[in-house]
Structures are given as structure tokens and as C-alpha cells.
mmCIF file of N, CA and C in Angstrom:
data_model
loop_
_atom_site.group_PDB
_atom_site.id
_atom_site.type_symbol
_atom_site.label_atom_id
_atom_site.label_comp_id
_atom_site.label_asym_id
_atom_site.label_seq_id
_atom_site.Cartn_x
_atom_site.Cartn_y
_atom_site.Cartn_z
ATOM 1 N N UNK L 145 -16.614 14.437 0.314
ATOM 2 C CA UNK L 145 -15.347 14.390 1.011
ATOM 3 C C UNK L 145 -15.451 13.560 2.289
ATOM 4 N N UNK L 146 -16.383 13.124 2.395
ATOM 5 C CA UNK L 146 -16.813 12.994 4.058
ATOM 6 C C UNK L 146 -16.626 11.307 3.882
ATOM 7 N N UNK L 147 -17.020 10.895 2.872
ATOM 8 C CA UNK L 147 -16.726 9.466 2.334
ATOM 9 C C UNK L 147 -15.483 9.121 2.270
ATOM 10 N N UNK L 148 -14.916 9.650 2.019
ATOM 11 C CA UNK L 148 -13.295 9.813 1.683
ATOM 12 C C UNK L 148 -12.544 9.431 2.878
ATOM 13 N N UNK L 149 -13.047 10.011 3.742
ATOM 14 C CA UNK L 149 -12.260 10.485 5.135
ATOM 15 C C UNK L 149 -13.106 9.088 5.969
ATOM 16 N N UNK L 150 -14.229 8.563 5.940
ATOM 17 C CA UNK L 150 -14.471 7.407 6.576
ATOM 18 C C UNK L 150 -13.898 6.382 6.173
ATOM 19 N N UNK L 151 -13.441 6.753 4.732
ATOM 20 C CA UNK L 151 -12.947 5.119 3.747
ATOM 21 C C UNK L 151 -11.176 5.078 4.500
ATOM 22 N N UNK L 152 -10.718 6.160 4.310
ATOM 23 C CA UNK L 152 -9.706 6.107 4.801
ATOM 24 C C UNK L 152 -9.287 5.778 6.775
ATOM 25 N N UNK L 153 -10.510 6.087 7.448
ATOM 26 C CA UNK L 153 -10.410 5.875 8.372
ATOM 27 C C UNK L 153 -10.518 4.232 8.777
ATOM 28 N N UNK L 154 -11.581 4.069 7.594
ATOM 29 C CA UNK L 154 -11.673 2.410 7.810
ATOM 30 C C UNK L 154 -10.780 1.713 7.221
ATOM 31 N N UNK L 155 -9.836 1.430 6.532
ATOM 32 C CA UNK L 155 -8.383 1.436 6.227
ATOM 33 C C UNK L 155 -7.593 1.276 7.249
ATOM 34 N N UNK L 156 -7.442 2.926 8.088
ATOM 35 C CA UNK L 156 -6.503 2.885 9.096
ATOM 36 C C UNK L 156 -6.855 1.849 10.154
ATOM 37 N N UNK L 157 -7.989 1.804 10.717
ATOM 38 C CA UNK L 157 -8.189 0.747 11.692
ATOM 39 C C UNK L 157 -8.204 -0.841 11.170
ATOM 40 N N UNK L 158 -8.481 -0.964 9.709
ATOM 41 C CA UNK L 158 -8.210 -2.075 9.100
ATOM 42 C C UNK L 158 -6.744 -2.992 9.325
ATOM 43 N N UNK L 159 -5.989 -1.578 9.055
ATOM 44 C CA UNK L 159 -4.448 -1.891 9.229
ATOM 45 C C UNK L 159 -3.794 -2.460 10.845
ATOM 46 N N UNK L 160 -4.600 -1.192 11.607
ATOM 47 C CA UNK L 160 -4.056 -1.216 12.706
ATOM 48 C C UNK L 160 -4.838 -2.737 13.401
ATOM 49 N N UNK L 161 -5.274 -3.484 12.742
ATOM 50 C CA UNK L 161 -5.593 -4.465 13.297
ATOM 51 C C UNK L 161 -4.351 -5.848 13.474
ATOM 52 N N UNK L 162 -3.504 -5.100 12.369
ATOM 53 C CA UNK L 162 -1.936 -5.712 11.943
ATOM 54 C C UNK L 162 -0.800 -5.295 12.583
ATOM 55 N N UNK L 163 -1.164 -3.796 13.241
ATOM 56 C CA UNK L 163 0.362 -3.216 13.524
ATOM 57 C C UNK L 163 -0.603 -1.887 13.618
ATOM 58 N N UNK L 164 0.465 -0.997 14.575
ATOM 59 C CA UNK L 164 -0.152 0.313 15.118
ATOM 60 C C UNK L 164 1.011 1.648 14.071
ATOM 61 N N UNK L 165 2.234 0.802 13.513
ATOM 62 C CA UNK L 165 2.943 1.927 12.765
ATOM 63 C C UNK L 165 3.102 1.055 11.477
ATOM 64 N N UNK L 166 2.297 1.952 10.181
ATOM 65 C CA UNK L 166 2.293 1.932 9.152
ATOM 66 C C UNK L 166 2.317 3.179 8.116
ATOM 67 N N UNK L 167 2.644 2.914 7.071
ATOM 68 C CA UNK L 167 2.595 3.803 6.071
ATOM 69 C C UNK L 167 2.070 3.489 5.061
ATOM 70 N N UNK L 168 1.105 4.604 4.429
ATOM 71 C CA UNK L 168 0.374 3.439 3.351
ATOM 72 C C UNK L 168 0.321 4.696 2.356
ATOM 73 N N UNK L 169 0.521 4.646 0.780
ATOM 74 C CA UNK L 169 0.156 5.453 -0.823
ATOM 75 C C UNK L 169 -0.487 4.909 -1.161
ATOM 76 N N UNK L 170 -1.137 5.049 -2.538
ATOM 77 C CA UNK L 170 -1.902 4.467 -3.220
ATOM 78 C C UNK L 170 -1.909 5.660 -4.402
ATOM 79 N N UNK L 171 -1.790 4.833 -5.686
ATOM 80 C CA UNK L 171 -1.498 5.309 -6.949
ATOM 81 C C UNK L 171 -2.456 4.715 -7.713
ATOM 82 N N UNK L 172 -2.917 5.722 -8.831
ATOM 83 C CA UNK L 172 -3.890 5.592 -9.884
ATOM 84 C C UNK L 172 -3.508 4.851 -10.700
ATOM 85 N N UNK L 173 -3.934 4.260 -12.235
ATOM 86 C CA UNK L 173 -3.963 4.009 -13.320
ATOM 87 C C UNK L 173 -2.371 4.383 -13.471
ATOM 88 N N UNK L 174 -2.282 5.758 -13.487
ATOM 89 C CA UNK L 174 -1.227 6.688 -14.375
ATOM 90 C C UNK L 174 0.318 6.446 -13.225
ATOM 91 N N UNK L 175 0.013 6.130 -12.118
ATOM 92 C CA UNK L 175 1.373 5.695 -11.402
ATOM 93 C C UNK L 175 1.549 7.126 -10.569
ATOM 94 N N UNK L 176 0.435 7.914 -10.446
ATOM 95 C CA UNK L 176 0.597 9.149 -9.481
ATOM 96 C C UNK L 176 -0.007 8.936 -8.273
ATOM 97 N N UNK L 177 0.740 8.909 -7.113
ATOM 98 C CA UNK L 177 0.067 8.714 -5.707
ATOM 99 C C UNK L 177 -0.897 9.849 -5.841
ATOM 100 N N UNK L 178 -2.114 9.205 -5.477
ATOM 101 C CA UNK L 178 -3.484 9.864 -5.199
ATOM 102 C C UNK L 178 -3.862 10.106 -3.494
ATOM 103 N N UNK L 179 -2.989 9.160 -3.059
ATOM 104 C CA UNK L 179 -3.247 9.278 -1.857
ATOM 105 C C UNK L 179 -2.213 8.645 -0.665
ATOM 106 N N UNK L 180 -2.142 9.225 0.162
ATOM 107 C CA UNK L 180 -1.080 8.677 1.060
ATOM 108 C C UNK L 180 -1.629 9.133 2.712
ATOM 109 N N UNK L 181 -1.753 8.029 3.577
ATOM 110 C CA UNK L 181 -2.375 8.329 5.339
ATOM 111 C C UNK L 181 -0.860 6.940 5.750
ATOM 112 N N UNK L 182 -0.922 7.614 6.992
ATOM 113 C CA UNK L 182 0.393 7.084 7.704
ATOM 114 C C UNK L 182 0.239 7.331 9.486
ATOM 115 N N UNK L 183 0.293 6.444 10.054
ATOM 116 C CA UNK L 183 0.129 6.394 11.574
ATOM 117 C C UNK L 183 0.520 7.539 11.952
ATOM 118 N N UNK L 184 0.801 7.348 13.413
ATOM 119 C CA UNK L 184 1.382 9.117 14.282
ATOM 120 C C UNK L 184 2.940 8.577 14.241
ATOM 121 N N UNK L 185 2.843 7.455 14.969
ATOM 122 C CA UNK L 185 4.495 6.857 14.924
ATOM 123 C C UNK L 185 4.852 6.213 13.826
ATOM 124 N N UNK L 186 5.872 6.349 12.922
ATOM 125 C CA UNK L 186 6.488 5.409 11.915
ATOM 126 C C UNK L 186 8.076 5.443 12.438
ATOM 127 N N UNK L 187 8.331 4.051 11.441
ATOM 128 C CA UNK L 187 9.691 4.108 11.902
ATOM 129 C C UNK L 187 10.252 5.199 10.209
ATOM 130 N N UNK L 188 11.303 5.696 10.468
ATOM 131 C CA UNK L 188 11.814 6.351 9.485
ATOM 132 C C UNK L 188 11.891 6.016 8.009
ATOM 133 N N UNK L 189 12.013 4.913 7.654
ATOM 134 C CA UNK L 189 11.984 4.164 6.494
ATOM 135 C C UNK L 189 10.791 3.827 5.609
ATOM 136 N N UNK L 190 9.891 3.432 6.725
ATOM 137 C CA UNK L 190 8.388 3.470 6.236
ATOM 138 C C UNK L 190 7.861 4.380 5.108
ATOM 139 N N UNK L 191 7.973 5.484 5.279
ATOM 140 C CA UNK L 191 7.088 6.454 4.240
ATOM 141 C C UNK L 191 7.911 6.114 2.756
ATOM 142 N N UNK L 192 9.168 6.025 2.550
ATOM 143 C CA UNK L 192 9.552 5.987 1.509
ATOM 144 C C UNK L 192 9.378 4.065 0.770
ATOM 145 N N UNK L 193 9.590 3.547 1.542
ATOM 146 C CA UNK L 193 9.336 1.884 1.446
ATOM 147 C C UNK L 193 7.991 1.787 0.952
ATOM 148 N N UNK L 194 6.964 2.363 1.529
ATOM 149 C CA UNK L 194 5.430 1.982 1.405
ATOM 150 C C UNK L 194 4.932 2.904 -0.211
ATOM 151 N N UNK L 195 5.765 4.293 -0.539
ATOM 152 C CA UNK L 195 5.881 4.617 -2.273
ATOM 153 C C UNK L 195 6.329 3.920 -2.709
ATOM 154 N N UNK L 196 7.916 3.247 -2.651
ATOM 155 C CA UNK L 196 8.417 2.435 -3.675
ATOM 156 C C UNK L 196 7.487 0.887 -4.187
ATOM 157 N N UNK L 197 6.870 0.795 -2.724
ATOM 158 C CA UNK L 197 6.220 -0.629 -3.525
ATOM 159 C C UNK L 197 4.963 -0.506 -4.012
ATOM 160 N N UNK L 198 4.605 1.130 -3.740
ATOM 161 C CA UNK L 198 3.082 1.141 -4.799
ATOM 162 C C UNK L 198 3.715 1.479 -6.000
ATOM 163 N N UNK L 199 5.016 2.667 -6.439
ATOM 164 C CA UNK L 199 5.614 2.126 -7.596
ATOM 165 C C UNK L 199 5.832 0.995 -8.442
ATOM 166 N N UNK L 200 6.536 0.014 -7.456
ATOM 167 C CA UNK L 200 6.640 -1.110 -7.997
ATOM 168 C C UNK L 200 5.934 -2.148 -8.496
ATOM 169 N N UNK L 201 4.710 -1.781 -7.994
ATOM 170 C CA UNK L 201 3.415 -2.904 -8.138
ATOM 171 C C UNK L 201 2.997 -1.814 -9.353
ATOM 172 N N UNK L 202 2.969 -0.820 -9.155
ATOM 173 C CA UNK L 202 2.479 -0.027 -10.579
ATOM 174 C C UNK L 202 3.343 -0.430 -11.530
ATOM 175 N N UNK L 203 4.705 -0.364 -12.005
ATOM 176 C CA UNK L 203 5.513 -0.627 -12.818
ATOM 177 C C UNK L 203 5.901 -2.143 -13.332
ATOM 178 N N UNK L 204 5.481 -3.351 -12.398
ATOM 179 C CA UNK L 204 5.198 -4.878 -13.365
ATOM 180 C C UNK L 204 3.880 -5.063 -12.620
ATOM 181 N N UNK L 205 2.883 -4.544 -12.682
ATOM 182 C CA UNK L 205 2.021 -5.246 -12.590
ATOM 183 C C UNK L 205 1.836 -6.235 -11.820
ATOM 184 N N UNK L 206 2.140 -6.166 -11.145
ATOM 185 C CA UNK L 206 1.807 -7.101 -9.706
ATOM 186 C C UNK L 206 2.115 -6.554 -8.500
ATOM 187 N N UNK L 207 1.509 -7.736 -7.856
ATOM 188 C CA UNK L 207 2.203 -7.571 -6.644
ATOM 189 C C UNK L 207 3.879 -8.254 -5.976
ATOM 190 N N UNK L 208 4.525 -6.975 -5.261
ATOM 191 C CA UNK L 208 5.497 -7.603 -4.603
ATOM 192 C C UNK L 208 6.088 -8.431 -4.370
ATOM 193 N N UNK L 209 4.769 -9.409 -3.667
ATOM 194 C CA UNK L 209 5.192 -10.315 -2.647
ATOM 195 C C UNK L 209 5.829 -11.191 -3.869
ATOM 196 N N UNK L 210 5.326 -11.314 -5.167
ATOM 197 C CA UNK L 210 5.400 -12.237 -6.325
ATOM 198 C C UNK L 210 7.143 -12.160 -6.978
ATOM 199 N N UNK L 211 7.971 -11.200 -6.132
ATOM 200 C CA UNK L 211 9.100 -11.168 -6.426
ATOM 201 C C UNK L 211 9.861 -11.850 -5.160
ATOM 202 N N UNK L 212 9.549 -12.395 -4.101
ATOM 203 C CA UNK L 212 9.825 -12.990 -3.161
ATOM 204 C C UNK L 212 10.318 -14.535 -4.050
ATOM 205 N N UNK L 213 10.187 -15.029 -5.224
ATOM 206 C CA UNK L 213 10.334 -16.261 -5.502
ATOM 207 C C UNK L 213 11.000 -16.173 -6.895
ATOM 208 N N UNK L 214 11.370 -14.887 -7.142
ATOM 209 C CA UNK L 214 12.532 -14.678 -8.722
ATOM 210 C C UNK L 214 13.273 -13.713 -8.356
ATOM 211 N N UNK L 215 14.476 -14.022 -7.108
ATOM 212 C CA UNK L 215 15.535 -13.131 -6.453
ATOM 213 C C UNK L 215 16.847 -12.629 -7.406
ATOM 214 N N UNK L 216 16.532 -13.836 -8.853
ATOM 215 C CA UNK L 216 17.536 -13.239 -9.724
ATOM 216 C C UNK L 216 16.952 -11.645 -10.118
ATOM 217 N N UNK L 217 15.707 -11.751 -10.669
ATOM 218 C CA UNK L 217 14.585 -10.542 -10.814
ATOM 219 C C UNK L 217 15.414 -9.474 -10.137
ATOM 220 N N UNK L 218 15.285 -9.648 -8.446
ATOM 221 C CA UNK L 218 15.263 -8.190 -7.838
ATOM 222 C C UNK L 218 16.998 -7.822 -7.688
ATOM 223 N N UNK L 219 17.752 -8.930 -8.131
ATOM 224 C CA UNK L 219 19.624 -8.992 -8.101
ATOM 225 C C UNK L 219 19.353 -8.180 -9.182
ATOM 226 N N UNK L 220 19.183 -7.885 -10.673
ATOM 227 C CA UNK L 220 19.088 -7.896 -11.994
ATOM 228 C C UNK L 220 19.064 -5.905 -11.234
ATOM 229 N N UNK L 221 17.621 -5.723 -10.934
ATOM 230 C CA UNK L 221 17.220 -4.386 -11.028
ATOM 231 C C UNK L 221 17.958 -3.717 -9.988
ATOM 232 N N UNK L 222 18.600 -2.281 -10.485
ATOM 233 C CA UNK L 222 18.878 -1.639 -8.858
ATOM 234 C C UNK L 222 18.680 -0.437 -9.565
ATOM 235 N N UNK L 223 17.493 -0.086 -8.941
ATOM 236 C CA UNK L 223 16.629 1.133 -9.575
ATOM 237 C C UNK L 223 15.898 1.666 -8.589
ATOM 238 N N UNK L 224 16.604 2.597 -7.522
ATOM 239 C CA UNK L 224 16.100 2.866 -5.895
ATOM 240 C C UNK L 224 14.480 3.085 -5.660
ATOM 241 N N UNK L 225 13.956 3.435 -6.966
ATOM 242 C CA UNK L 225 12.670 3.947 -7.199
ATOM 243 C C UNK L 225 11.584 2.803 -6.478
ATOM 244 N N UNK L 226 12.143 1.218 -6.937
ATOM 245 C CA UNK L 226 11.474 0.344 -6.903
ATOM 246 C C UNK L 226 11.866 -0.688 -5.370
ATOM 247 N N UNK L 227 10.852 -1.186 -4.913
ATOM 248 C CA UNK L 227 10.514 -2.449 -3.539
ATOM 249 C C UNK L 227 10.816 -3.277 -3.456
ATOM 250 N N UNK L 228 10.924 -4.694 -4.034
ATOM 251 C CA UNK L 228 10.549 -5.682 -4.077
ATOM 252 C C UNK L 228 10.386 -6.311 -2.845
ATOM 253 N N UNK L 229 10.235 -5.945 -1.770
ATOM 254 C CA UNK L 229 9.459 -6.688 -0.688
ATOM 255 C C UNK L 229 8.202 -6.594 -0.507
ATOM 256 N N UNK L 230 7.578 -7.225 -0.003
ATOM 257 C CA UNK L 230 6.261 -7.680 -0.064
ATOM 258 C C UNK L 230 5.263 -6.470 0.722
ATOM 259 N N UNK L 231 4.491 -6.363 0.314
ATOM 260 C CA UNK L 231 3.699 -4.810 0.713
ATOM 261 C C UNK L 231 2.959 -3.728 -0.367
ATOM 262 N N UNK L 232 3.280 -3.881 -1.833
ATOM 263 C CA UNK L 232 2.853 -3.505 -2.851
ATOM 264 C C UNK L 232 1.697 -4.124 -3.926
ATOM 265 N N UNK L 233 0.575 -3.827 -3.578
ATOM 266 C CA UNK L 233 -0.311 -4.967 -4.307
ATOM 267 C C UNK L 233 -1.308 -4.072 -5.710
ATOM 268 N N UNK L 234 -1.654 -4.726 -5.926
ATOM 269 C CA UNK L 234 -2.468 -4.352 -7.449
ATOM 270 C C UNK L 234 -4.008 -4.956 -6.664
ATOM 271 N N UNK L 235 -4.782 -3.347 -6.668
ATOM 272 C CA UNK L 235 -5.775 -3.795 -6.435
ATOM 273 C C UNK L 235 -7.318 -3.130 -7.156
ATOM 274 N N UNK L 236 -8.325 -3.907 -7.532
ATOM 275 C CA UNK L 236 -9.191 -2.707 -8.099
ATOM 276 C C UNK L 236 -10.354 -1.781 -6.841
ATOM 277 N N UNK L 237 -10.166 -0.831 -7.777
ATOM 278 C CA UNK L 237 -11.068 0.341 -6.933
ATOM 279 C C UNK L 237 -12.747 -0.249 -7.188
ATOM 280 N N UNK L 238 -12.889 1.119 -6.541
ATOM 281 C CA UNK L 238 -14.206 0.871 -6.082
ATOM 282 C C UNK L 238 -15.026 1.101 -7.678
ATOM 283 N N UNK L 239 -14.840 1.825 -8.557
ATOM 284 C CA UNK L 239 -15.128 2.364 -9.869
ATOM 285 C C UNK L 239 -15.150 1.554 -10.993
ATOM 286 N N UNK L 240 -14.201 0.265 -10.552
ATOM 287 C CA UNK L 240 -13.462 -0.258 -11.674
ATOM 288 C C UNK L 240 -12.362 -0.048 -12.310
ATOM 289 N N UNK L 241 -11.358 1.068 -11.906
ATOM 290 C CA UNK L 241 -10.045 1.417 -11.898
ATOM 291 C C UNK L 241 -9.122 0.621 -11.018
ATOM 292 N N UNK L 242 -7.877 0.325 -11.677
ATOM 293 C CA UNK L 242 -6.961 -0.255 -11.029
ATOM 294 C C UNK L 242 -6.029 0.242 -9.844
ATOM 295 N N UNK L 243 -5.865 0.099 -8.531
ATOM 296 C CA UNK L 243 -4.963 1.044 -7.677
ATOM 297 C C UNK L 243 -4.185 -0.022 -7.486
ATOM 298 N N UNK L 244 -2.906 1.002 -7.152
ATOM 299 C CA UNK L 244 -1.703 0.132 -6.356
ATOM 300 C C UNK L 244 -1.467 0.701 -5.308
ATOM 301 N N UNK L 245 -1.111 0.021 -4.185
ATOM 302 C CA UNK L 245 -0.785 0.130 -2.601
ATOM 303 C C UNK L 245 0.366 -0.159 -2.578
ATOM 304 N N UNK L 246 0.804 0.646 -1.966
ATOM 305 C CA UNK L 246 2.129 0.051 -0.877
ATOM 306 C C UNK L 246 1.900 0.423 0.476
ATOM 307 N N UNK L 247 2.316 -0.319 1.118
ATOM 308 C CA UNK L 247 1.634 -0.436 2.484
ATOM 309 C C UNK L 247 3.210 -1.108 3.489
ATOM 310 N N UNK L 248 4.042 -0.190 4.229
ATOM 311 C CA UNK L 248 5.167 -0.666 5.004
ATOM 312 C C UNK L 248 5.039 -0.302 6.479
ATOM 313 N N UNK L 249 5.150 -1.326 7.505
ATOM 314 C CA UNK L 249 4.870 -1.452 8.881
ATOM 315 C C UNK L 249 6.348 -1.083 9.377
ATOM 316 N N UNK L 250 6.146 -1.458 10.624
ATOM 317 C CA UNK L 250 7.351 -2.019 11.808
ATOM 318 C C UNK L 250 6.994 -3.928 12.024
ATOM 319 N N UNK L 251 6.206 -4.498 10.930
ATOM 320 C CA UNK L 251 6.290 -5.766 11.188
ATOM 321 C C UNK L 251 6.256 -6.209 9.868
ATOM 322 N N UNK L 252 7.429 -6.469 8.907
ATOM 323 C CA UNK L 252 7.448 -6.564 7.417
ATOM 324 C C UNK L 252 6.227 -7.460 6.564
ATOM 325 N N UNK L 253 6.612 -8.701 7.731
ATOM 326 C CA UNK L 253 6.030 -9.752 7.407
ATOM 327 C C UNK L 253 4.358 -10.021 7.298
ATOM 328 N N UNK L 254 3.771 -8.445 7.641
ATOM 329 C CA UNK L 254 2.473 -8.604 7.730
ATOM 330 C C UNK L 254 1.877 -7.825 6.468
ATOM 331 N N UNK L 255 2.612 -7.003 6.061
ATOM 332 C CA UNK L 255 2.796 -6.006 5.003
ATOM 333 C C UNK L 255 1.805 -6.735 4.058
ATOM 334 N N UNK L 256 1.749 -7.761 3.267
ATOM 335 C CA UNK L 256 1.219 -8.050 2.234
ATOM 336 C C UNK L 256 -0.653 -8.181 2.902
ATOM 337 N N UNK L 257 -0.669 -8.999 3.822
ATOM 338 C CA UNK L 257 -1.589 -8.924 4.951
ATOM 339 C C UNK L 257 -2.389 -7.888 4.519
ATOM 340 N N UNK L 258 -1.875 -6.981 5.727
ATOM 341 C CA UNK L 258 -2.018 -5.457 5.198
ATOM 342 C C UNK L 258 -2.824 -4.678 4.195
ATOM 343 N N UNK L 259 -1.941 -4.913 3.794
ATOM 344 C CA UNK L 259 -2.358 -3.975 2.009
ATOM 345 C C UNK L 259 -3.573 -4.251 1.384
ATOM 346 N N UNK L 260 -3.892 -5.563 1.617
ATOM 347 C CA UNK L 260 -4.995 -6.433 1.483
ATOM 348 C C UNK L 260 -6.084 -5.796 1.613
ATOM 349 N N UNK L 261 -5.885 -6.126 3.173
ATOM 350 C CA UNK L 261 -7.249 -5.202 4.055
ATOM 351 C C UNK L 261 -7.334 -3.669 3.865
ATOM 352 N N UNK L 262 -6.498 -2.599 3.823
ATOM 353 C CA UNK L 262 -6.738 -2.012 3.480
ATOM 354 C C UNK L 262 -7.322 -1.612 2.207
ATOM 355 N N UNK L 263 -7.076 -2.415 0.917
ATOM 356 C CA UNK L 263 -7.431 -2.571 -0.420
ATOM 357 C C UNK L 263 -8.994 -2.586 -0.230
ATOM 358 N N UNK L 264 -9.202 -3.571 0.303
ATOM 359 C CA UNK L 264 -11.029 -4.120 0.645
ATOM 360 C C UNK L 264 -11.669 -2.707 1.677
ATOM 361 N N UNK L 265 -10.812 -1.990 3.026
ATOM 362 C CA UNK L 265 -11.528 -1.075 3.482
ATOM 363 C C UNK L 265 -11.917 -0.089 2.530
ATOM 364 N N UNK L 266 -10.904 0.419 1.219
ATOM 365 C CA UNK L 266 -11.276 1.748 0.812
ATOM 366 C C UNK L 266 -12.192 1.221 -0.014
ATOM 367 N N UNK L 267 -12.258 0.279 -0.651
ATOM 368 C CA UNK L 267 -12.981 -0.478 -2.134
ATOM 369 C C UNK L 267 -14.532 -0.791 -1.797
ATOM 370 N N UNK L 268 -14.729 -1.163 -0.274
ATOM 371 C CA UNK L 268 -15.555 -1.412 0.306
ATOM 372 C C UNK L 268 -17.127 -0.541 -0.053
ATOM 373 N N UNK L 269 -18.281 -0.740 0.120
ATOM 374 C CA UNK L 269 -19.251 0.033 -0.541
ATOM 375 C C UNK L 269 -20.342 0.047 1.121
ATOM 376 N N UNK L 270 -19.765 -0.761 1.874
ATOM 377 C CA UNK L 270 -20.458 -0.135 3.288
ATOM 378 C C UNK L 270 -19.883 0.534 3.919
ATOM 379 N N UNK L 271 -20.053 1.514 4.196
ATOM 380 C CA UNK L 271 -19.264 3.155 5.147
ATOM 381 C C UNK L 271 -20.132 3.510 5.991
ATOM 382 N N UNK L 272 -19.665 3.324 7.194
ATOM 383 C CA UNK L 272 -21.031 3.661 8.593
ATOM 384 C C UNK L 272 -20.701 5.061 8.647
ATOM 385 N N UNK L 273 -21.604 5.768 9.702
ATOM 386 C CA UNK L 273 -21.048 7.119 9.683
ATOM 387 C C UNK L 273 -20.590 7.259 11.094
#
């Protein structure tokens, strides 16, 4: 457990290297958030924004940001469940399992950024103590 809690810590400071209010899930294989850590301050919107786009990256297989450039795509769907702003990425675990992130700030535009680094903190295989 103790791994867990450093991976995630190294994450949070990963993030906060982007922005000090974030919200971040992360969903298995099966599309069930496994996990969810979120700053002290968020803005209100955040927690639900940062599920929908690990949904969404769970549900086509990609990432987000990749709907930024087929706006007929996100006109087409109105299915509240789902993101399409950039912040939802497809990333593999540390195991060889596939996770999806969603990851939503107070600075949108860093979001994909983001998700990134956090992807690489938890996936990461050096954990100081």
C-alpha cells in the first residue's frame, strides 16, 4: 500500500508542476475508476470533467485531445457521460494493462500536458521513499 500512496504522491507533484488545482481518475481495462486523487482546491467542475474524459478515452480508445480536430465527431455525440476536451489519455500501466486518465485543471490548456506526466509518475518503476 505504501507504493501506492508514493506513486500517487508522485503524480500529484508531477501535476502540480502544471497547476496547483486538479482533478485526476483513472480507469481499468473494464472502464471502472480504480482510482481518483484531486488537489485541496478545485474549481467545481473539475471532478466531474476529469471522469468524463477518463470515460471517454476509455470508450474510443484514445485520447481526447484527438477529438480537438473532428468537431463534427463531438457536434454528432451528446451523451453527458462523455469529454471531448483534451485531458483524457490512454495510457499503459505499469503491468502491461491499459489505463485511462482524465485529468481536469483550472488551466484547460495544460490538461493533456498533465495527464501525461502523471501517466509516467504512476507507471514509473523508481519510487523514493
Amino acid at each position: 500500500m505504501q507504493t501506492l500512496y508514493r506513486r500517487i504522491d508522485k503524480a500529484m507533484a508531477t501535476i502540480r508542476v502544471y497547476t496547483d488545482r486538479f482533478c485526476c481518475s483513472i480507469l481499468n481495462e473494464q472502464g471502472q475508476e480504480i482510482l481518483f486523487f484531486r488537489s485541496h482546491e478545485i474549481l467545481p467542475c473539475n471532478e466531474g470533467l476529469s471522469r468524463a474524459k477518463a470515460v471517454t478515452a476509455h470508450a474510443f480508445q484514445c485520447d481526447t485531445q484527438t477529438f480537438s480536430d473532428l468537431p463534427q465527431i463531438t457536434a454528432a455525440i451528446r451523451d453527458i457521460r462523455y469529454c471531448f476536451l483534451a485531458g483524457g489519455i490512454v495510457s499503459p500501466g505499469r503491468t502491461g494493462e491499459t489505463l485511462f486518465i482524465g485529468l481536469s485543471s483550472d488551466k484547460p490548456e495544460i490538461d493533456h500536458l498533465a495527464a501525461q506526466a502523471a501517466a509516467q509518475a504512476l507507471a514509473s518503476t523508481e519510487i523514493s521513499s
